Short mmCIF file of C-alpha atoms and ligand atoms in Angstrom, two decimals:
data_model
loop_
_atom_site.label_atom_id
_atom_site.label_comp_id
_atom_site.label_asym_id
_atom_site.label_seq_id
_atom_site.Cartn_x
_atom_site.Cartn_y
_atom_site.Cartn_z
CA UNK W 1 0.00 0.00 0.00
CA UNK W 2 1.44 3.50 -0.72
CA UNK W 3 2.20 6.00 1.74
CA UNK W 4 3.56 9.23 1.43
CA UNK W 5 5.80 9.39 3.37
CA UNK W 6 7.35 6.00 2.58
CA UNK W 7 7.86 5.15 6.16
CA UNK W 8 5.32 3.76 8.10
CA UNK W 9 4.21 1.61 5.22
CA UNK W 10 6.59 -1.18 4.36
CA UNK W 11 7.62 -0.94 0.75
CA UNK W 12 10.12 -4.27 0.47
CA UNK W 13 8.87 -5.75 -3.25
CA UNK W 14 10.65 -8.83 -1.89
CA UNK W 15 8.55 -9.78 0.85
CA UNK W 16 5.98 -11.51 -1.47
CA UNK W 17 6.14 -15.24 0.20
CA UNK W 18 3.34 -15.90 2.90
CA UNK W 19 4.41 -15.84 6.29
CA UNK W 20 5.20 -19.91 7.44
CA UNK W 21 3.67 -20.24 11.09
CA UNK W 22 7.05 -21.55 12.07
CA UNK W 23 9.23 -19.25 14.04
CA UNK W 24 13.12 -19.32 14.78
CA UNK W 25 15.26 -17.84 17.28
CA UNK W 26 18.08 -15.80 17.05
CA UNK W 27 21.52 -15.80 18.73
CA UNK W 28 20.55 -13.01 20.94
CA UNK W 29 17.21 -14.96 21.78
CA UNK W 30 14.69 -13.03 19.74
CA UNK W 31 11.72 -14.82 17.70
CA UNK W 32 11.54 -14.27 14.46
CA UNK W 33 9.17 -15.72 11.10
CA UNK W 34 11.44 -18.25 9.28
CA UNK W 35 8.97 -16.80 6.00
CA UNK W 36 10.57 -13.94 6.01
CA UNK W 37 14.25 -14.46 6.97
CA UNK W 38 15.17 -13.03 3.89
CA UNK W 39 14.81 -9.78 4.81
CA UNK W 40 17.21 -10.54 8.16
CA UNK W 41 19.82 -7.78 8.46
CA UNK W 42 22.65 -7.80 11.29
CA UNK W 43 21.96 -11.48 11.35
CA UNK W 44 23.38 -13.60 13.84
CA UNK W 45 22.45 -17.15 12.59
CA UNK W 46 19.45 -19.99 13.55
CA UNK W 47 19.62 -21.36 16.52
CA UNK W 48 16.05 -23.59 16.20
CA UNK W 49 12.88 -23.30 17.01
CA UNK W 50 12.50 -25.30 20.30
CA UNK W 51 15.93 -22.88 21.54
CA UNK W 52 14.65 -21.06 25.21
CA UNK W 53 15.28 -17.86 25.31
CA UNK W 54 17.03 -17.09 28.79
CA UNK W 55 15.89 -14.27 30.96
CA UNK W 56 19.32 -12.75 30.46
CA UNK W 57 19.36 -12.66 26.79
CA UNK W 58 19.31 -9.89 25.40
CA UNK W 59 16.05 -10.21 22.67
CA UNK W 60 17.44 -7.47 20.71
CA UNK W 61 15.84 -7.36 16.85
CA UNK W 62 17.06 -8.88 14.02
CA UNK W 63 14.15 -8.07 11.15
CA UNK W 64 13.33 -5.48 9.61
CA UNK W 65 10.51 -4.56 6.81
CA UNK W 66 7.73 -6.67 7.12
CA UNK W 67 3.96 -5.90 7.56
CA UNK W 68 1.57 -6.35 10.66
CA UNK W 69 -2.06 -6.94 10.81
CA UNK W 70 -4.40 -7.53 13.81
CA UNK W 71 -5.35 -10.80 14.77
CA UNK W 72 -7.25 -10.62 18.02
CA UNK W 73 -9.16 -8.44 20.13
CA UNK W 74 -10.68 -8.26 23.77
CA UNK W 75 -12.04 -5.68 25.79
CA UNK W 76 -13.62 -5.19 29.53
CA UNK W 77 -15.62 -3.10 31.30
CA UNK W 78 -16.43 -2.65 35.17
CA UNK W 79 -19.65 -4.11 36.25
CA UNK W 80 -21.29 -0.99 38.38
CA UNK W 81 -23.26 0.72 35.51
CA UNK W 82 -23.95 4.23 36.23
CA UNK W 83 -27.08 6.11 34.14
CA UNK W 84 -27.53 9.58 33.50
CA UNK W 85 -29.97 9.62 36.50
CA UNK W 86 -28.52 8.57 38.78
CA UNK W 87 -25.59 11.15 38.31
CA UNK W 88 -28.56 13.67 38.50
CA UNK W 89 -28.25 12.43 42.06
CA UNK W 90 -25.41 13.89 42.63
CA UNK W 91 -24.47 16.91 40.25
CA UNK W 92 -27.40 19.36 38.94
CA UNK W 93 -27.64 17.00 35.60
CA UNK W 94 -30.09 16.21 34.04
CA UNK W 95 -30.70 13.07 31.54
CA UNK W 96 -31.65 15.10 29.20
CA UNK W 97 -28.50 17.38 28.98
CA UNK W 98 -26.17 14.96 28.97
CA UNK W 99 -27.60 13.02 26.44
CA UNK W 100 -28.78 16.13 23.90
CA UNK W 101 -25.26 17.70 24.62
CA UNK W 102 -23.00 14.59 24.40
CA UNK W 103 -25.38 11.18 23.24
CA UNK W 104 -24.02 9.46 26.59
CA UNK W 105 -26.63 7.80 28.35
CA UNK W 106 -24.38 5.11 30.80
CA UNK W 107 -20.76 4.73 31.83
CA UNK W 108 -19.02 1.87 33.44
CA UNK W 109 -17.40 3.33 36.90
CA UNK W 110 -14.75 0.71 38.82
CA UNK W 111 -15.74 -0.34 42.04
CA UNK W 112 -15.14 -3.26 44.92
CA UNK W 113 -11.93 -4.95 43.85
CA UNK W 114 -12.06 -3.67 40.28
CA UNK W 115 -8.84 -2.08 38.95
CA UNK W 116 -7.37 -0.91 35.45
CA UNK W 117 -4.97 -3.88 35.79
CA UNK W 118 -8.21 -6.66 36.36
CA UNK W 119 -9.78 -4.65 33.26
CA UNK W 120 -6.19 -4.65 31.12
CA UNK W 121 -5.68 -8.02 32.44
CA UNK W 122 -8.87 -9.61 31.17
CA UNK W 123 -9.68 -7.44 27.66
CA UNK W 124 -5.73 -9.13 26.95
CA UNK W 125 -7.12 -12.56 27.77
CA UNK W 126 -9.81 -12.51 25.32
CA UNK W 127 -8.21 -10.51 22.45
CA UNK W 128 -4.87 -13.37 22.91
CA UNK W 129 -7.54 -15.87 22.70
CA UNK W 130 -8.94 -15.01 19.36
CA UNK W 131 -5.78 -14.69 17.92
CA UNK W 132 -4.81 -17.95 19.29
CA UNK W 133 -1.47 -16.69 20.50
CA UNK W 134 -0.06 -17.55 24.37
CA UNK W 135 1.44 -15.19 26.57
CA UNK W 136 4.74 -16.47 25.93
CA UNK W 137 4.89 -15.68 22.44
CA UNK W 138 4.52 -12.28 22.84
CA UNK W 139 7.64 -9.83 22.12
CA UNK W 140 6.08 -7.21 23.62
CA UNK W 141 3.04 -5.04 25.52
CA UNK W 142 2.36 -1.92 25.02
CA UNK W 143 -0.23 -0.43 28.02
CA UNK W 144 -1.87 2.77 26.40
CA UNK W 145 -3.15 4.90 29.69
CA UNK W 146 -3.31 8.11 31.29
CA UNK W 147 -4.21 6.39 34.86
CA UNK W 148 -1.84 3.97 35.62
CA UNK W 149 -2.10 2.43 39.44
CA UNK W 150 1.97 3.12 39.55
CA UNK W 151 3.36 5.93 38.04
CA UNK W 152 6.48 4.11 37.10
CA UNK W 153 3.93 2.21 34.55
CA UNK W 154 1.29 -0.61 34.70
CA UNK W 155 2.61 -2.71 31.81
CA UNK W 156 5.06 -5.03 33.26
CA UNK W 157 2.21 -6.23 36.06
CA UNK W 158 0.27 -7.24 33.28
CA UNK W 159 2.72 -9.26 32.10
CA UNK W 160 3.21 -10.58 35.00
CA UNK W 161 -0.24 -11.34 35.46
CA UNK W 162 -1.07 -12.64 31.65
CA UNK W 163 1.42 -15.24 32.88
CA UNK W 164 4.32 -14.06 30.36
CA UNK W 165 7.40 -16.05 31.75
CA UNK W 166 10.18 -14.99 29.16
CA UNK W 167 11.97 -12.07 28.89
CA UNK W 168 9.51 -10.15 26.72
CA UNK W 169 9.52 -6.29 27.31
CA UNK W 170 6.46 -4.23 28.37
CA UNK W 171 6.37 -0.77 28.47
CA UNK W 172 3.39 2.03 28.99
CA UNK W 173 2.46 4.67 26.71
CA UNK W 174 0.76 7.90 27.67
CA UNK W 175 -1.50 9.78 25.50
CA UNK W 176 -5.03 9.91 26.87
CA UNK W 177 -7.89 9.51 24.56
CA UNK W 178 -5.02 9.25 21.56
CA UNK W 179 -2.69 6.47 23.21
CA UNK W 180 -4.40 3.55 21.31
CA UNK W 181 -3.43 4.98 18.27
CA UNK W 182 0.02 6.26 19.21
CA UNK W 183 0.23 2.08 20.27
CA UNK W 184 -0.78 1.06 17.52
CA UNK W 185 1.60 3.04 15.73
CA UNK W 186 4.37 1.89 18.01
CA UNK W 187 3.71 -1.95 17.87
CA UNK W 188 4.17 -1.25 14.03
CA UNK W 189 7.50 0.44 14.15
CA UNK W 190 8.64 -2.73 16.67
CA UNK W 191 7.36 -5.00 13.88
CA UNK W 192 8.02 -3.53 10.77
CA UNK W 193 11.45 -1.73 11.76
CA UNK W 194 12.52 -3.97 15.28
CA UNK W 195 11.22 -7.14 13.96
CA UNK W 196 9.16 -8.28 16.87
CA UNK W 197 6.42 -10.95 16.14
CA UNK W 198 3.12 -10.64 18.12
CA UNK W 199 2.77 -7.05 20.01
CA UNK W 200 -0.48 -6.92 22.59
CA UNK W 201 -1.76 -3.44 22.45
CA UNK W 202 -3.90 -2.84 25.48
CA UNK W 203 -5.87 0.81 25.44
CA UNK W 204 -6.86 1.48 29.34
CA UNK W 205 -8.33 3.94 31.46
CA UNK W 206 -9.78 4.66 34.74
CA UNK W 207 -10.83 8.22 34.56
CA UNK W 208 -13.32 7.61 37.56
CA UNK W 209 -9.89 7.82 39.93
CA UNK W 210 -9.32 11.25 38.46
CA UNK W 211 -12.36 13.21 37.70
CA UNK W 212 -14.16 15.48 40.42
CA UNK W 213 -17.50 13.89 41.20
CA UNK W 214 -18.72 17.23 41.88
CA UNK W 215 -18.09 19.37 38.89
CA UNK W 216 -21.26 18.21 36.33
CA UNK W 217 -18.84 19.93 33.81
CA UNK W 218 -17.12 16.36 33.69
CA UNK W 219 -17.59 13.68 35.88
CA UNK W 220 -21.18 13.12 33.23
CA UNK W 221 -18.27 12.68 30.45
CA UNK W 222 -16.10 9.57 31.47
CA UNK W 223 -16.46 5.75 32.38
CA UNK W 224 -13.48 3.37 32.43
CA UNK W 225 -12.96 0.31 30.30
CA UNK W 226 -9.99 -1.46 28.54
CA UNK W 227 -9.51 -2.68 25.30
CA UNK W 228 -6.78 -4.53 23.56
CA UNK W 229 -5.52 -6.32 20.28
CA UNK W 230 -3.01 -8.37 19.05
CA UNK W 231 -0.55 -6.94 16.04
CA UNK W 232 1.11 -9.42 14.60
CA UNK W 233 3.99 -9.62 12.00
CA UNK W 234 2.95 -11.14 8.48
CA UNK W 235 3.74 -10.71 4.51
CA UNK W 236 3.51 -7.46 3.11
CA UNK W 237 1.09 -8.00 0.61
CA UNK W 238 -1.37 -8.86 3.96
CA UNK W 239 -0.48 -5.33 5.69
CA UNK W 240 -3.13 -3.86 7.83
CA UNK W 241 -1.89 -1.28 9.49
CA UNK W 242 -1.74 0.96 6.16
CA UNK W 243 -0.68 3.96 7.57
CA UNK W 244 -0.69 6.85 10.29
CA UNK W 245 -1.20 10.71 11.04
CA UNK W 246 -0.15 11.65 14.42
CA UNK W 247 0.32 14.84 16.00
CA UNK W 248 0.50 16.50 19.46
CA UNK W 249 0.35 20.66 20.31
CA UNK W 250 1.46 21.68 23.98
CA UNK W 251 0.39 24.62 23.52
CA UNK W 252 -3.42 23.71 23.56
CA UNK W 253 -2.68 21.56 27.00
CA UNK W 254 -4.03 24.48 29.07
CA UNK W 255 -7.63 23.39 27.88
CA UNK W 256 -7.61 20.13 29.06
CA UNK W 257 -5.71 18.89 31.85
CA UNK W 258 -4.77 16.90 35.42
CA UNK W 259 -1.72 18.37 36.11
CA UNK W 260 0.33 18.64 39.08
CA UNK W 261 -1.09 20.96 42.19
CA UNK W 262 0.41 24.77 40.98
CA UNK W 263 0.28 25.17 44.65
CA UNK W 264 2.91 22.62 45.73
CA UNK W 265 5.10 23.55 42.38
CA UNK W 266 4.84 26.93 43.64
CA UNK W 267 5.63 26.00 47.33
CA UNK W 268 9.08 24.04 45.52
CA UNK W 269 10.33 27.39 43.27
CA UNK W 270 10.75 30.70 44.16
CA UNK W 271 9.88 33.32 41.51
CA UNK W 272 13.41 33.09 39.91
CA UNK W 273 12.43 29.26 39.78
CA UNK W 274 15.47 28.55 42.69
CA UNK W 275 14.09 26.12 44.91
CA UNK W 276 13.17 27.12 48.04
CA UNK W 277 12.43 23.57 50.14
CA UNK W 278 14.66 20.67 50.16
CA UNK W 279 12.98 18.05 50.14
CA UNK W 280 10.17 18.74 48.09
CA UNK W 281 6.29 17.59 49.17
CA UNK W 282 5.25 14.74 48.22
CA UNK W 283 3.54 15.70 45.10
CA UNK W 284 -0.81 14.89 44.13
CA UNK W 285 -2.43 15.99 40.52
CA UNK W 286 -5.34 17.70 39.93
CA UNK W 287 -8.83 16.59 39.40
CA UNK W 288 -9.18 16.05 35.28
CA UNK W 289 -9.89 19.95 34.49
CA UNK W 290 -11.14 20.85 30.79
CA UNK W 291 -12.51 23.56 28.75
CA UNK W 292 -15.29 21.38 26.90
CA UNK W 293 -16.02 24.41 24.34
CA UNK W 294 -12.18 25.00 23.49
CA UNK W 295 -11.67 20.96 22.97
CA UNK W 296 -14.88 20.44 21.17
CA UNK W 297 -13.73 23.16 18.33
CA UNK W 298 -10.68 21.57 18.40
CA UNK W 299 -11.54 18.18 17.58
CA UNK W 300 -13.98 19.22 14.78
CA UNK W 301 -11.36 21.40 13.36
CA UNK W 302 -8.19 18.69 13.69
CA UNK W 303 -9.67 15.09 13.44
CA UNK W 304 -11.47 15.45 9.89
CA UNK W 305 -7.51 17.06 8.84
CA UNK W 306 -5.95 13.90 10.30
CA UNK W 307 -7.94 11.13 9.19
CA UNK W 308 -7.25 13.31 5.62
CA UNK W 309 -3.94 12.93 5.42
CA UNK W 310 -3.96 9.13 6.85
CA UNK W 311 -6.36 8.08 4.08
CA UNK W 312 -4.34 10.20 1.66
CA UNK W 313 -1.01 8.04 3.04
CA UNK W 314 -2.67 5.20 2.42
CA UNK W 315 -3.95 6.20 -0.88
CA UNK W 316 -7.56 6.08 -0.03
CA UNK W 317 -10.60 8.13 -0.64
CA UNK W 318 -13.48 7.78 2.49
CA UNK W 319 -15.72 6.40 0.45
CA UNK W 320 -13.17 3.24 0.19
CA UNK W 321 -13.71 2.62 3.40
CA UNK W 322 -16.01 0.39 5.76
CA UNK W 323 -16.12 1.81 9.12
CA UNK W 324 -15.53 5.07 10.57
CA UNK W 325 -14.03 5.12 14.18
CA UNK W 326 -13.40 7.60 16.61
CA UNK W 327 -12.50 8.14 19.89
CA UNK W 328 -15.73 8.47 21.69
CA UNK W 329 -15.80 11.84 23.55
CA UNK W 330 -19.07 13.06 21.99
CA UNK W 331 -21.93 12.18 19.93
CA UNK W 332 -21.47 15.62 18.49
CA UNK W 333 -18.24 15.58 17.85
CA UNK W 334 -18.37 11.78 16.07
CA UNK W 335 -21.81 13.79 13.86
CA UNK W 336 -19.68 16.61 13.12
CA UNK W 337 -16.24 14.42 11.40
CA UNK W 338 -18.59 12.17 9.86
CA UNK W 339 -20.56 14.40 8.34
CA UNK W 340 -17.22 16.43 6.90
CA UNK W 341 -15.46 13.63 5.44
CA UNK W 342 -19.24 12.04 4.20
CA UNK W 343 -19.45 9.02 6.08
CA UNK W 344 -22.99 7.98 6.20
CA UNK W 345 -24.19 7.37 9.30
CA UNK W 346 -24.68 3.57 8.50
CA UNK W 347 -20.64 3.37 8.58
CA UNK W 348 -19.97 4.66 11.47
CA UNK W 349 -19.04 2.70 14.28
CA UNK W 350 -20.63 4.54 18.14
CA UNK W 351 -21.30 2.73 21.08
CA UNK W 352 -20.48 5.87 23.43
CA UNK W 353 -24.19 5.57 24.52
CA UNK W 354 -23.49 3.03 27.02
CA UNK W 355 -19.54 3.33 27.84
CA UNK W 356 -18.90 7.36 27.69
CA UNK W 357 -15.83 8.37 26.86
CA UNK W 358 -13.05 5.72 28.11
CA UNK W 359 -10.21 7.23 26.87
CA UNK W 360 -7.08 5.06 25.36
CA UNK W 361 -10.13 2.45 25.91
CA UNK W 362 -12.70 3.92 23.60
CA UNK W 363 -11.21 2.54 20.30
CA UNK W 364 -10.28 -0.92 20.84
CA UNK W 365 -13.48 -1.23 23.12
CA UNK W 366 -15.95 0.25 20.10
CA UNK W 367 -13.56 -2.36 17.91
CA UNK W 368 -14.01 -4.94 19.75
CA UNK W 369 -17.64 -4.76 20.23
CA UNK W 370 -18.15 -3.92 16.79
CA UNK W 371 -15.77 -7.46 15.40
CA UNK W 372 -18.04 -9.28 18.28
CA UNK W 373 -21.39 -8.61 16.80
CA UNK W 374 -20.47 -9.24 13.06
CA UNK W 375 -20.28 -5.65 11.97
CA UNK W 376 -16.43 -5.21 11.02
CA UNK W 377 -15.47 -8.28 9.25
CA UNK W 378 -12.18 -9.59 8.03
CA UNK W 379 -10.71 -7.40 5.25
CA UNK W 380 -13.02 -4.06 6.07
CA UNK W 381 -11.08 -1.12 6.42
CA UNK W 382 -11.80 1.48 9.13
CA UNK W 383 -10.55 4.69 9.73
CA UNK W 384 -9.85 4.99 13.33
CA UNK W 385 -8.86 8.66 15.06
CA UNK W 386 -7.91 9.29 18.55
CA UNK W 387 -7.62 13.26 20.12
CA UNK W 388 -7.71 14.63 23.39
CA UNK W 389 -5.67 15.83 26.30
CA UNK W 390 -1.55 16.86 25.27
CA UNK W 391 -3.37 18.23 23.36
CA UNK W 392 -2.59 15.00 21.29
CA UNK W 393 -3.85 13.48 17.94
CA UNK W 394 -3.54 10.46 15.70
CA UNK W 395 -5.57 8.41 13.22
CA UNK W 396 -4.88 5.24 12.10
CA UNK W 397 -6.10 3.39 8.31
CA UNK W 398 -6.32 -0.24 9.43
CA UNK W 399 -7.57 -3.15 7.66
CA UNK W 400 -8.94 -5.64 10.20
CA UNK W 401 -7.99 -9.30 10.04
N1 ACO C 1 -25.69 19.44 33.23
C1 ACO C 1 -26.40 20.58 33.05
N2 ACO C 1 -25.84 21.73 32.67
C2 ACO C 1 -24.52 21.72 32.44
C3 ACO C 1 -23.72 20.59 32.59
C4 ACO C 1 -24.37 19.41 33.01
N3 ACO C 1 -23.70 18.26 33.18
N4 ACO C 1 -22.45 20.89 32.29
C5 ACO C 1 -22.43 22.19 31.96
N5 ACO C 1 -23.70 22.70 32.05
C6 ACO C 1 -24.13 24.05 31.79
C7 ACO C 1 -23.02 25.06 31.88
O1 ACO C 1 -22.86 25.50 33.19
C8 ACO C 1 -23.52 26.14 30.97
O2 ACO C 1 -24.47 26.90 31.65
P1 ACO C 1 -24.56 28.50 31.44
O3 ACO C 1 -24.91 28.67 30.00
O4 ACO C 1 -25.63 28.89 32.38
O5 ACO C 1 -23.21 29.03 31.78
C9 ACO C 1 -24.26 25.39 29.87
O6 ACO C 1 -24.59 24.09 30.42
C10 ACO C 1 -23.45 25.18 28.63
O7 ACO C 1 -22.18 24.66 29.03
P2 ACO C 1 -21.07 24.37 27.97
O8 ACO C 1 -19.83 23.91 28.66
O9 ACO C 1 -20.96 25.56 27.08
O10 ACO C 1 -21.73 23.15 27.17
P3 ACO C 1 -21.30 22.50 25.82
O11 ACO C 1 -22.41 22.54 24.86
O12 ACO C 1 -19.96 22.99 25.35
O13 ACO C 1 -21.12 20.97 26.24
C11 ACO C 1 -19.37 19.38 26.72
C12 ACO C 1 -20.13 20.63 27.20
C13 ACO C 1 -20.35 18.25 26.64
C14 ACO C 1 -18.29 19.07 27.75
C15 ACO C 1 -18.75 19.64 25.33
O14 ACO C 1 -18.13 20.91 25.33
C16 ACO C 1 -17.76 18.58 24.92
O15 ACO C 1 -18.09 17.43 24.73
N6 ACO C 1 -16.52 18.97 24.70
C17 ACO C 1 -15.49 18.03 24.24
C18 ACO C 1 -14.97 17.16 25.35
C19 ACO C 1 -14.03 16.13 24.75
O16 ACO C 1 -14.14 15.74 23.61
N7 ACO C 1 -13.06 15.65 25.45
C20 ACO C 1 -12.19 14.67 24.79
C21 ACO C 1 -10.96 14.47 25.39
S1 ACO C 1 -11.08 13.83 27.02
C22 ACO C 1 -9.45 13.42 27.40
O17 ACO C 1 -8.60 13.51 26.64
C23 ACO C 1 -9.15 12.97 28.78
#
């Protein structure tokens, strides 16, 4: 498939064989496709396939230019529902409000012994299941989330807890309500240019932790839910990740937010920025603070630009394409793209009704739901876009399957 740029699409004309099922490992322990060893550079020779690959090995990469497709996908949500009603209860909300203003009617909120690990844990499960691929045969996870239970990351717990025993890597990505793209993009540069096999891309969130239950501004916005899939290496010719647009604007952060408390970075500097208390306080973030109208403009103005210039990448017009799908902030905002870049309505996935927006989890959640009922099949294309607090940006042209 062409891309503009000529990067994120592999061009190799050699890769035309079909990927054999077969794997090898390296000298330094990696896995690799024995279908495409052709394309090996810095090789270091065949051990065989039934080699271990010690915790001490370095799995460093040995393959490069190769395409990746999605093979599996899971997702999870927290059992307490929570309707537009009952937050009346607590904020002065109305059903009507939220649903006219943003087409969110339920959210899924954590509670008892739920977590965003339990939720990453078991959305992994089932999207490893229906790609049939075990924990140990993954190269790598990537945890896409703003809310991680350690700030150090989340991703190597999961690992732990999918039962991974080897020395795979697992790292977090953070992004908000844009990191499932910007993982998505990521597993394919570890595929296409690091020559890992099978990357688990889990999209999380737990906004619920972070969002003041008192402001009706936007506690009625968010529910938490993870999502995942399962990118795995193949042939070129069977590509589906076809290409990318991603983008991030700092300046834009001041309208949506949970940054540190200004009072305690204003306790640690004085005005020359010299630091005034040794050691600092131990430091706490801010409630999730936005400026809806700000955002709203720009994800109408930004998104429709974005999933542009990925369809253009990918040499694609709209119309060749199955399913729209966005991150799901707003009913509004999903109208507003769609009706810009001419999607009927009939292609275009939503299911923020009954989930609200879930943030890295509102893509791969909508996906899965959405390959679960029958709707995306294999081979449909969908153009996927993520946007939201960075400010941050990305859209995706995948082919599913
Ligand atoms: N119930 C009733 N009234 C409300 C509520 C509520 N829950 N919230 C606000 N209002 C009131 C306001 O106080 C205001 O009243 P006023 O006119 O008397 O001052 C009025 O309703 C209009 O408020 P606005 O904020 O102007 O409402 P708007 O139409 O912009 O809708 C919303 C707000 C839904 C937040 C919208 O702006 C939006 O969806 N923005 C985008 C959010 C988004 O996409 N975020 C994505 C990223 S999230 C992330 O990255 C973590």
């Amino acid at each position: 498939m062409a891309n503009a740029s000529g990067f994120l699409t592999p061009s190799a004309p050699t890769l035309r064989r079909k990927l054999q099922p077969s794997t090898g490992v390296s000298r330094s322990g990696f896995c690799f496709s024995v279908g495409i060893f052709r394309r090996v550079v810095c090789s270091s020779g065949v051990v065989g396939s039934g080699t271990h690959v010690s915790p001490s090995q370095s799995r460093v990469p040995k393959l490069v230019s190769k395409g990746c497709k999605l093979v599996g996908c899971g997702s999870a949500v927290p059992s307490l529902s929570v309707s537009n009603d009952d937050l009346a209860k607590i904020v002065d909300t109305s059903d009507e409000w939220i649903s006219v203003r943003t087409g969110i009617r339920n959210r899924r909120v954590i509670s008892g012994k739920e977590s965003l690990r339990n939720l990453a844990v078991e959305a992994a499960r089932k999207a490893l299941k229906m790609a049939d691929v075990e924990p140990d045969d993954l190269d790598l996870i990537l945890m896409c989330t703003s809310t991680p239970e350690d700030i150090f990351g989340d991703a190597p717990k999961v690992q732990r807890e999918l039962g991974c025993t080897k020395s795979q890597l697992a790292h977090d990505i953070t992004a908000a309500c844009s990191g499932f793209v910007l993982g998505l993009f990521s597993a394919s540069c570890y595929i296409r240019g690091g020559g890992l096999r099978n990357v688990l891309v889990i999209g999380a969130d737990v906004l619920s932790r972070f969002v003041d239950w008192a402001d009706r501004g936007t506690c009625i916005l968010f529910g938490d839910a993870a999502g995942a899939v399962v990118v795995q290496a193949c042939d070129s010719e069977e590509d589906g990740l076809l290409s990318f647009d991603l983008h991030s604007d700092g300046e834009g952060a001041r309208h949506l937010g949970a940054p540190i408390n200004d009072n305690e970075i204003n306790d640690l500097l004085g005005s020359n920025g010299s630091a005034l208390e040794f050691p600092p306080k131990r430091s706490s973030y801010t409630c999730v603070q936005m400026n809806g109208k700000e955002v709203f403009r720009f994800a109408v103005r930004c998104v429709p630009q974005s999933i542009e210039s990925a369809l253009e990448k990918a040499d694609l017009k709209a119309s060749d394409v199955d399913w729209l799908l966005l991150h799901q902030a707003n009913q509004r905002i999903i109208d507003a793209v769609a009706t810009r870049l001419e999607f009927p309505p009939e292609k275009v996935i939503s299911n923020l009704a009954n989930y609200g927006n879930t943030s890295a989890a509102s893509i791969p959640l909508a996906l899965d739901e959405a390959v679960r009922n029958g709707k995306v099949k294999t081979g449909h294309t969908i153009a996927a876009s993520g946007f939201g607090a960075g400010l941050t940006w990305g859209s995706a042209v995948i082919r599913w399957g």
